Amino acid sequence: MISGIDTSAVTPRLLNRGYLLPLRRPPHLGSDQSRHTGLDNRALRRQTNVMNSFLSRLFLADFWKGMLLTFRTQNPKNVYTEQYPLERPMVAERYRGAPRLNMNPETGETLCISCNLCALACPENLIVVGWHRDDATRRKVLTTFTYDTSRCMFCGLCEDACPTDCLELTQDFEMASYTREGAIWDRHRLEEGPTPARYTR
């Protein structure tokens, strides 16, 4: 029995929907008092958050957290910085870098036969091969070879097209220059090959 009503005749759906069981507030709290209490709690939390943010900025909490993280990794065992240029990094075996014209080790002459296949294979058209035909041997003789490294994307197509393995992309990566003209390598520079600088303390 609830308030003089026989609950056995009431369906559970009506009981669940709260038609006969109204929500009751605690007897010691009125409706206005509970509402003001909730507002006071929210205001208190807001003031606490503002105070925490102010103190964090005042004492530079984020700065000291970052410094703690930095000093925590200062152990030499945890240092991964490569001391370049004193220590040159290892590059991949198939890395393609500075170009070079290989020479015949026995005769000291260039291996280039001026076939111009490297210039035809280059998608950027940055290779210019100059030649003339020898009247005695009726063969092409290399005169000039120009390679514009500023436009090269190091795809390796010129290297694959060379039938004598004369043109090679080495593993050297130091090709910086102060001028645009310095990025255009002539035959002498290509035959000399990359000359990486060695630094000492």
PDB file of C-alpha atoms in Angstrom:
ATOM      1  CA  MET A   1       0.000   0.000   0.000  1.00  0.00           C
ATOM      2  CA  ILE A   2       1.274   3.499  -0.989  1.00  0.00           C
ATOM      3  CA  SER A   3      -0.783   6.446   0.215  1.00  0.00           C
ATOM      4  CA  GLY A   4      -3.823   4.223   0.591  1.00  0.00           C
ATOM      5  CA  ILE A   5      -3.486   2.755  -2.926  1.00  0.00           C
ATOM      6  CA  ASP A   6      -3.258  -0.933  -3.551  1.00  0.00           C
ATOM      7  CA  THR A   7      -0.058  -1.364  -5.547  1.00  0.00           C
ATOM      8  CA  SER A   8      -0.952  -4.897  -6.553  1.00  0.00           C
ATOM      9  CA  ALA A   9      -3.423  -3.479  -9.036  1.00  0.00           C
ATOM     10  CA  VAL A  10      -0.870  -1.085 -10.535  1.00  0.00           C
ATOM     11  CA  THR A  11       1.170  -2.203 -13.487  1.00  0.00           C
ATOM     12  CA  PRO A  12       4.965  -2.102 -13.240  1.00  0.00           C
ATOM     13  CA  ARG A  13       5.042   0.310 -16.208  1.00  0.00           C
ATOM     14  CA  LEU A  14       3.219   2.973 -14.204  1.00  0.00           C
ATOM     15  CA  LEU A  15       5.532   2.439 -11.267  1.00  0.00           C
ATOM     16  CA  ASN A  16       8.642   2.737 -13.478  1.00  0.00           C
ATOM     17  CA  ARG A  17       7.374   5.890 -15.135  1.00  0.00           C
ATOM     18  CA  GLY A  18       6.901   7.466 -11.743  1.00  0.00           C
ATOM     19  CA  TYR A  19       3.194   8.211 -11.983  1.00  0.00           C
ATOM     20  CA  LEU A  20       2.547   6.908  -8.502  1.00  0.00           C
ATOM     21  CA  LEU A  21       6.055   7.309  -7.018  1.00  0.00           C
ATOM     22  CA  PRO A  22       6.996  10.995  -7.265  1.00  0.00           C
ATOM     23  CA  LEU A  23      10.581  11.972  -6.707  1.00  0.00           C
ATOM     24  CA  ARG A  24      11.000  13.152  -3.149  1.00  0.00           C
ATOM     25  CA  ARG A  25      13.648  15.584  -1.953  1.00  0.00           C
ATOM     26  CA  PRO A  26      15.478  14.962   1.301  1.00  0.00           C
ATOM     27  CA  PRO A  27      13.506  16.344   4.187  1.00  0.00           C
ATOM     28  CA  HIS A  28      16.422  18.463   5.473  1.00  0.00           C
ATOM     29  CA  LEU A  29      16.956  20.273   2.133  1.00  0.00           C
ATOM     30  CA  GLY A  30      14.443  22.474   0.472  1.00  0.00           C
ATOM     31  CA  SER A  31      14.326  23.096  -3.248  1.00  0.00           C
ATOM     32  CA  ASP A  32      15.924  26.556  -3.033  1.00  0.00           C
ATOM     33  CA  GLN A  33      18.635  25.417  -0.667  1.00  0.00           C
ATOM     34  CA  SER A  34      19.767  22.505  -2.901  1.00  0.00           C
ATOM     35  CA  ARG A  35      19.854  24.762  -5.941  1.00  0.00           C
ATOM     36  CA  HIS A  36      22.000  27.372  -4.225  1.00  0.00           C
ATOM     37  CA  THR A  37      24.296  24.649  -2.897  1.00  0.00           C
ATOM     38  CA  GLY A  38      24.987  23.395  -6.454  1.00  0.00           C
ATOM     39  CA  LEU A  39      25.703  26.905  -7.688  1.00  0.00           C
ATOM     40  CA  ASP A  40      28.092  27.509  -4.798  1.00  0.00           C
ATOM     41  CA  ASN A  41      29.983  24.284  -5.595  1.00  0.00           C
ATOM     42  CA  ARG A  42      30.395  25.263  -9.243  1.00  0.00           C
ATOM     43  CA  ALA A  43      31.603  28.732  -8.300  1.00  0.00           C
ATOM     44  CA  LEU A  44      34.070  27.246  -5.846  1.00  0.00           C
ATOM     45  CA  ARG A  45      35.482  24.898  -8.468  1.00  0.00           C
ATOM     46  CA  ARG A  46      35.794  27.768 -10.939  1.00  0.00           C
ATOM     47  CA  GLN A  47      37.671  29.888  -8.404  1.00  0.00           C
ATOM     48  CA  THR A  48      39.958  26.949  -7.618  1.00  0.00           C
ATOM     49  CA  ASN A  49      40.798  26.469 -11.283  1.00  0.00           C
ATOM     50  CA  VAL A  50      41.542  30.166 -11.710  1.00  0.00           C
ATOM     51  CA  MET A  51      43.811  30.141  -8.664  1.00  0.00           C
ATOM     52  CA  ASN A  52      45.657  27.030  -9.861  1.00  0.00           C
ATOM     53  CA  SER A  53      46.201  28.604 -13.278  1.00  0.00           C
ATOM     54  CA  PHE A  54      47.472  31.813 -11.691  1.00  0.00           C
ATOM     55  CA  LEU A  55      49.911  29.984  -9.425  1.00  0.00           C
ATOM     56  CA  SER A  56      51.110  27.828 -12.340  1.00  0.00           C
ATOM     57  CA  ARG A  57      51.925  30.928 -14.368  1.00  0.00           C
ATOM     58  CA  LEU A  58      53.429  32.760 -11.419  1.00  0.00           C
ATOM     59  CA  PHE A  59      55.883  30.011 -10.518  1.00  0.00           C
ATOM     60  CA  LEU A  60      56.521  28.914 -14.166  1.00  0.00           C
ATOM     61  CA  ALA A  61      55.356  25.369 -13.555  1.00  0.00           C
ATOM     62  CA  ASP A  62      55.455  24.416 -17.249  1.00  0.00           C
ATOM     63  CA  PHE A  63      58.993  25.790 -17.559  1.00  0.00           C
ATOM     64  CA  TRP A  64      60.273  23.729 -14.660  1.00  0.00           C
ATOM     65  CA  LYS A  65      58.527  20.621 -15.990  1.00  0.00           C
ATOM     66  CA  GLY A  66      60.338  21.072 -19.299  1.00  0.00           C
ATOM     67  CA  MET A  67      63.679  21.645 -17.580  1.00  0.00           C
ATOM     68  CA  LEU A  68      63.169  18.543 -15.470  1.00  0.00           C
ATOM     69  CA  LEU A  69      62.495  16.508 -18.605  1.00  0.00           C
ATOM     70  CA  THR A  70      65.599  17.977 -20.261  1.00  0.00           C
ATOM     71  CA  PHE A  71      67.942  17.277 -17.339  1.00  0.00           C
ATOM     72  CA  ARG A  72      66.489  13.812 -16.959  1.00  0.00           C
ATOM     73  CA  THR A  73      67.806  12.894 -20.424  1.00  0.00           C
ATOM     74  CA  GLN A  74      71.260  14.480 -20.000  1.00  0.00           C
ATOM     75  CA  ASN A  75      72.776  11.170 -19.112  1.00  0.00           C
ATOM     76  CA  PRO A  76      75.363  10.329 -21.820  1.00  0.00           C
ATOM     77  CA  LYS A  77      73.712   6.957 -22.243  1.00  0.00           C
ATOM     78  CA  ASN A  78      70.543   8.682 -23.449  1.00  0.00           C
ATOM     79  CA  VAL A  79      72.172  11.168 -25.868  1.00  0.00           C
ATOM     80  CA  TYR A  80      71.432  10.451 -29.533  1.00  0.00           C
ATOM     81  CA  THR A  81      72.834  13.642 -31.090  1.00  0.00           C
ATOM     82  CA  GLU A  82      75.335  13.044 -33.868  1.00  0.00           C
ATOM     83  CA  GLN A  83      78.353  15.325 -33.553  1.00  0.00           C
ATOM     84  CA  TYR A  84      78.330  16.426 -37.193  1.00  0.00           C
ATOM     85  CA  PRO A  85      80.608  17.374 -38.905  1.00  0.00           C
ATOM     86  CA  LEU A  86      83.157  15.774 -36.587  1.00  0.00           C
ATOM     87  CA  GLU A  87      81.279  12.490 -36.908  1.00  0.00           C
ATOM     88  CA  ARG A  88      79.850  11.828 -40.346  1.00  0.00           C
ATOM     89  CA  PRO A  89      76.523   9.980 -40.300  1.00  0.00           C
ATOM     90  CA  MET A  90      76.060   6.635 -41.950  1.00  0.00           C
ATOM     91  CA  VAL A  91      73.984   6.689 -45.130  1.00  0.00           C
ATOM     92  CA  ALA A  92      72.048   3.896 -46.767  1.00  0.00           C
ATOM     93  CA  GLU A  93      73.831   1.589 -49.156  1.00  0.00           C
ATOM     94  CA  ARG A  94      71.566   2.596 -52.039  1.00  0.00           C
ATOM     95  CA  TYR A  95      71.755   6.315 -51.295  1.00  0.00           C
ATOM     96  CA  ARG A  96      72.218   8.468 -54.409  1.00  0.00           C
ATOM     97  CA  GLY A  97      74.178  11.667 -53.881  1.00  0.00           C
ATOM     98  CA  ALA A  98      76.812  13.724 -55.658  1.00  0.00           C
ATOM     99  CA  PRO A  99      77.539  12.667 -59.275  1.00  0.00           C
ATOM    100  CA  ARG A 100      80.933  11.564 -60.519  1.00  0.00           C
ATOM    101  CA  LEU A 101      82.521  10.611 -63.843  1.00  0.00           C
ATOM    102  CA  ASN A 102      84.623   7.502 -63.370  1.00  0.00           C
ATOM    103  CA  MET A 103      88.008   7.110 -64.995  1.00  0.00           C
ATOM    104  CA  ASN A 104      89.712   4.055 -66.412  1.00  0.00           C
ATOM    105  CA  PRO A 105      92.127   2.963 -63.635  1.00  0.00           C
ATOM    106  CA  GLU A 106      94.613   1.517 -66.129  1.00  0.00           C
ATOM    107  CA  THR A 107      94.848   4.342 -68.655  1.00  0.00           C
ATOM    108  CA  GLY A 108      93.532   7.261 -66.610  1.00  0.00           C
ATOM    109  CA  GLU A 109      91.150   8.230 -69.412  1.00  0.00           C
ATOM    110  CA  THR A 110      87.481   8.849 -69.000  1.00  0.00           C
ATOM    111  CA  LEU A 111      85.072   5.975 -69.478  1.00  0.00           C
ATOM    112  CA  CYS A 112      82.539   8.248 -71.167  1.00  0.00           C
ATOM    113  CA  ILE A 113      82.000   7.395 -74.848  1.00  0.00           C
ATOM    114  CA  SER A 114      79.774  10.435 -75.494  1.00  0.00           C
ATOM    115  CA  CYS A 115      76.755   8.306 -76.319  1.00  0.00           C
ATOM    116  CA  ASN A 116      74.466  10.951 -74.795  1.00  0.00           C
ATOM    117  CA  LEU A 117      72.197   8.286 -73.295  1.00  0.00           C
ATOM    118  CA  CYS A 118      72.405   9.872 -69.849  1.00  0.00           C
ATOM    119  CA  ALA A 119      71.182  13.205 -71.205  1.00  0.00           C
ATOM    120  CA  LEU A 120      68.304  11.490 -73.021  1.00  0.00           C
ATOM    121  CA  ALA A 121      67.296   9.511 -69.917  1.00  0.00           C
ATOM    122  CA  CYS A 122      67.325  12.545 -67.618  1.00  0.00           C
ATOM    123  CA  PRO A 123      63.740  13.759 -67.025  1.00  0.00           C
ATOM    124  CA  GLU A 124      64.981  17.245 -66.092  1.00  0.00           C
ATOM    125  CA  ASN A 125      67.274  17.728 -69.115  1.00  0.00           C
ATOM    126  CA  LEU A 126      70.082  18.952 -66.895  1.00  0.00           C
ATOM    127  CA  ILE A 127      72.939  17.008 -68.497  1.00  0.00           C
ATOM    128  CA  VAL A 128      74.742  18.499 -71.488  1.00  0.00           C
ATOM    129  CA  VAL A 129      77.344  16.346 -73.246  1.00  0.00           C
ATOM    130  CA  GLY A 130      79.780  17.964 -75.678  1.00  0.00           C
ATOM    131  CA  TRP A 131      81.856  15.889 -78.105  1.00  0.00           C
ATOM    132  CA  HIS A 132      83.641  15.826 -81.436  1.00  0.00           C
ATOM    133  CA  ARG A 133      84.533  12.975 -83.746  1.00  0.00           C
ATOM    134  CA  ASP A 134      88.155  11.907 -84.069  1.00  0.00           C
ATOM    135  CA  ASP A 135      89.099  11.693 -87.739  1.00  0.00           C
ATOM    136  CA  ALA A 136      91.658   8.953 -87.148  1.00  0.00           C
ATOM    137  CA  THR A 137      89.579   6.549 -85.076  1.00  0.00           C
ATOM    138  CA  ARG A 138      86.149   7.822 -86.193  1.00  0.00           C
ATOM    139  CA  ARG A 139      85.044   7.706 -82.582  1.00  0.00           C
ATOM    140  CA  LYS A 140      83.385  10.327 -80.449  1.00  0.00           C
ATOM    141  CA  VAL A 141      85.675  12.147 -78.055  1.00  0.00           C
ATOM    142  CA  LEU A 142      84.269  13.817 -74.972  1.00  0.00           C
ATOM    143  CA  THR A 143      85.002  17.535 -74.771  1.00  0.00           C
ATOM    144  CA  THR A 144      82.593  18.969 -72.186  1.00  0.00           C
ATOM    145  CA  PHE A 145      80.209  17.493 -69.649  1.00  0.00           C
ATOM    146  CA  THR A 146      77.858  19.718 -67.634  1.00  0.00           C
ATOM    147  CA  TYR A 147      75.705  18.517 -64.757  1.00  0.00           C
ATOM    148  CA  ASP A 148      73.301  20.913 -63.008  1.00  0.00           C
ATOM    149  CA  THR A 149      72.964  19.561 -59.470  1.00  0.00           C
ATOM    150  CA  SER A 150      70.509  22.297 -58.467  1.00  0.00           C
ATOM    151  CA  ARG A 151      67.832  20.730 -60.672  1.00  0.00           C
ATOM    152  CA  CYS A 152      68.711  17.097 -60.094  1.00  0.00           C
ATOM    153  CA  MET A 153      66.196  14.941 -58.228  1.00  0.00           C
ATOM    154  CA  PHE A 154      68.653  12.022 -57.931  1.00  0.00           C
ATOM    155  CA  CYS A 155      66.366   9.494 -59.559  1.00  0.00           C
ATOM    156  CA  GLY A 156      69.321   7.504 -60.896  1.00  0.00           C
ATOM    157  CA  LEU A 157      67.990   7.113 -64.451  1.00  0.00           C
ATOM    158  CA  CYS A 158      71.159   8.601 -65.931  1.00  0.00           C
ATOM    159  CA  GLU A 159      73.253   6.174 -63.928  1.00  0.00           C
ATOM    160  CA  ASP A 160      71.207   3.213 -65.158  1.00  0.00           C
ATOM    161  CA  ALA A 161      71.369   4.361 -68.785  1.00  0.00           C
ATOM    162  CA  CYS A 162      75.174   4.653 -68.873  1.00  0.00           C
ATOM    163  CA  PRO A 163      76.547   1.612 -70.758  1.00  0.00           C
ATOM    164  CA  THR A 164      80.102   1.971 -69.438  1.00  0.00           C
ATOM    165  CA  ASP A 165      79.312   2.735 -65.772  1.00  0.00           C
ATOM    166  CA  CYS A 166      81.026   6.069 -66.204  1.00  0.00           C
ATOM    167  CA  LEU A 167      78.375   8.238 -64.561  1.00  0.00           C
ATOM    168  CA  GLU A 168      77.820   7.341 -60.920  1.00  0.00           C
ATOM    169  CA  LEU A 169      75.830   8.854 -58.096  1.00  0.00           C
ATOM    170  CA  THR A 170      78.016   8.551 -55.029  1.00  0.00           C
ATOM    171  CA  GLN A 171      77.059   8.493 -51.365  1.00  0.00           C
ATOM    172  CA  ASP A 172      78.391  11.983 -50.678  1.00  0.00           C
ATOM    173  CA  PHE A 173      75.716  14.478 -49.649  1.00  0.00           C
ATOM    174  CA  GLU A 174      77.704  17.677 -49.086  1.00  0.00           C
ATOM    175  CA  MET A 175      76.900  19.682 -52.212  1.00  0.00           C
ATOM    176  CA  ALA A 176      76.044  23.069 -50.734  1.00  0.00           C
ATOM    177  CA  SER A 177      77.206  26.156 -52.614  1.00  0.00           C
ATOM    178  CA  TYR A 178      77.026  29.897 -52.014  1.00  0.00           C
ATOM    179  CA  THR A 179      76.004  30.673 -55.607  1.00  0.00           C
ATOM    180  CA  ARG A 180      73.800  29.114 -58.278  1.00  0.00           C
ATOM    181  CA  GLU A 181      76.783  28.808 -60.561  1.00  0.00           C
ATOM    182  CA  GLY A 182      78.514  26.641 -57.965  1.00  0.00           C
ATOM    183  CA  ALA A 183      75.781  24.020 -58.372  1.00  0.00           C
ATOM    184  CA  ILE A 184      76.650  23.533 -62.061  1.00  0.00           C
ATOM    185  CA  TRP A 185      79.459  21.003 -62.204  1.00  0.00           C
ATOM    186  CA  ASP A 186      81.742  20.806 -65.219  1.00  0.00           C
ATOM    187  CA  ARG A 187      83.781  17.896 -66.481  1.00  0.00           C
ATOM    188  CA  HIS A 188      86.780  18.647 -64.288  1.00  0.00           C
ATOM    189  CA  ARG A 189      84.646  18.785 -61.152  1.00  0.00           C
ATOM    190  CA  LEU A 190      82.828  15.591 -62.077  1.00  0.00           C
ATOM    191  CA  GLU A 191      86.031  13.692 -62.804  1.00  0.00           C
ATOM    192  CA  GLU A 192      87.550  14.915 -59.570  1.00  0.00           C
ATOM    193  CA  GLY A 193      84.561  13.586 -57.702  1.00  0.00           C
ATOM    194  CA  PRO A 194      83.173  14.696 -54.364  1.00  0.00           C
ATOM    195  CA  THR A 195      85.750  15.917 -51.886  1.00  0.00           C
ATOM    196  CA  PRO A 196      84.044  16.003 -48.496  1.00  0.00           C
ATOM    197  CA  ALA A 197      85.705  18.268 -45.969  1.00  0.00           C
ATOM    198  CA  ARG A 198      87.257  16.660 -42.916  1.00  0.00           C
ATOM    199  CA  TYR A 199      86.897  18.627 -39.725  1.00  0.00           C
ATOM    200  CA  THR A 200      89.018  18.262 -36.608  1.00  0.00           C
ATOM    201  CA  ARG A 201      88.858  19.835 -33.204  1.00  0.00           C
TER     202      ARG A 201
END
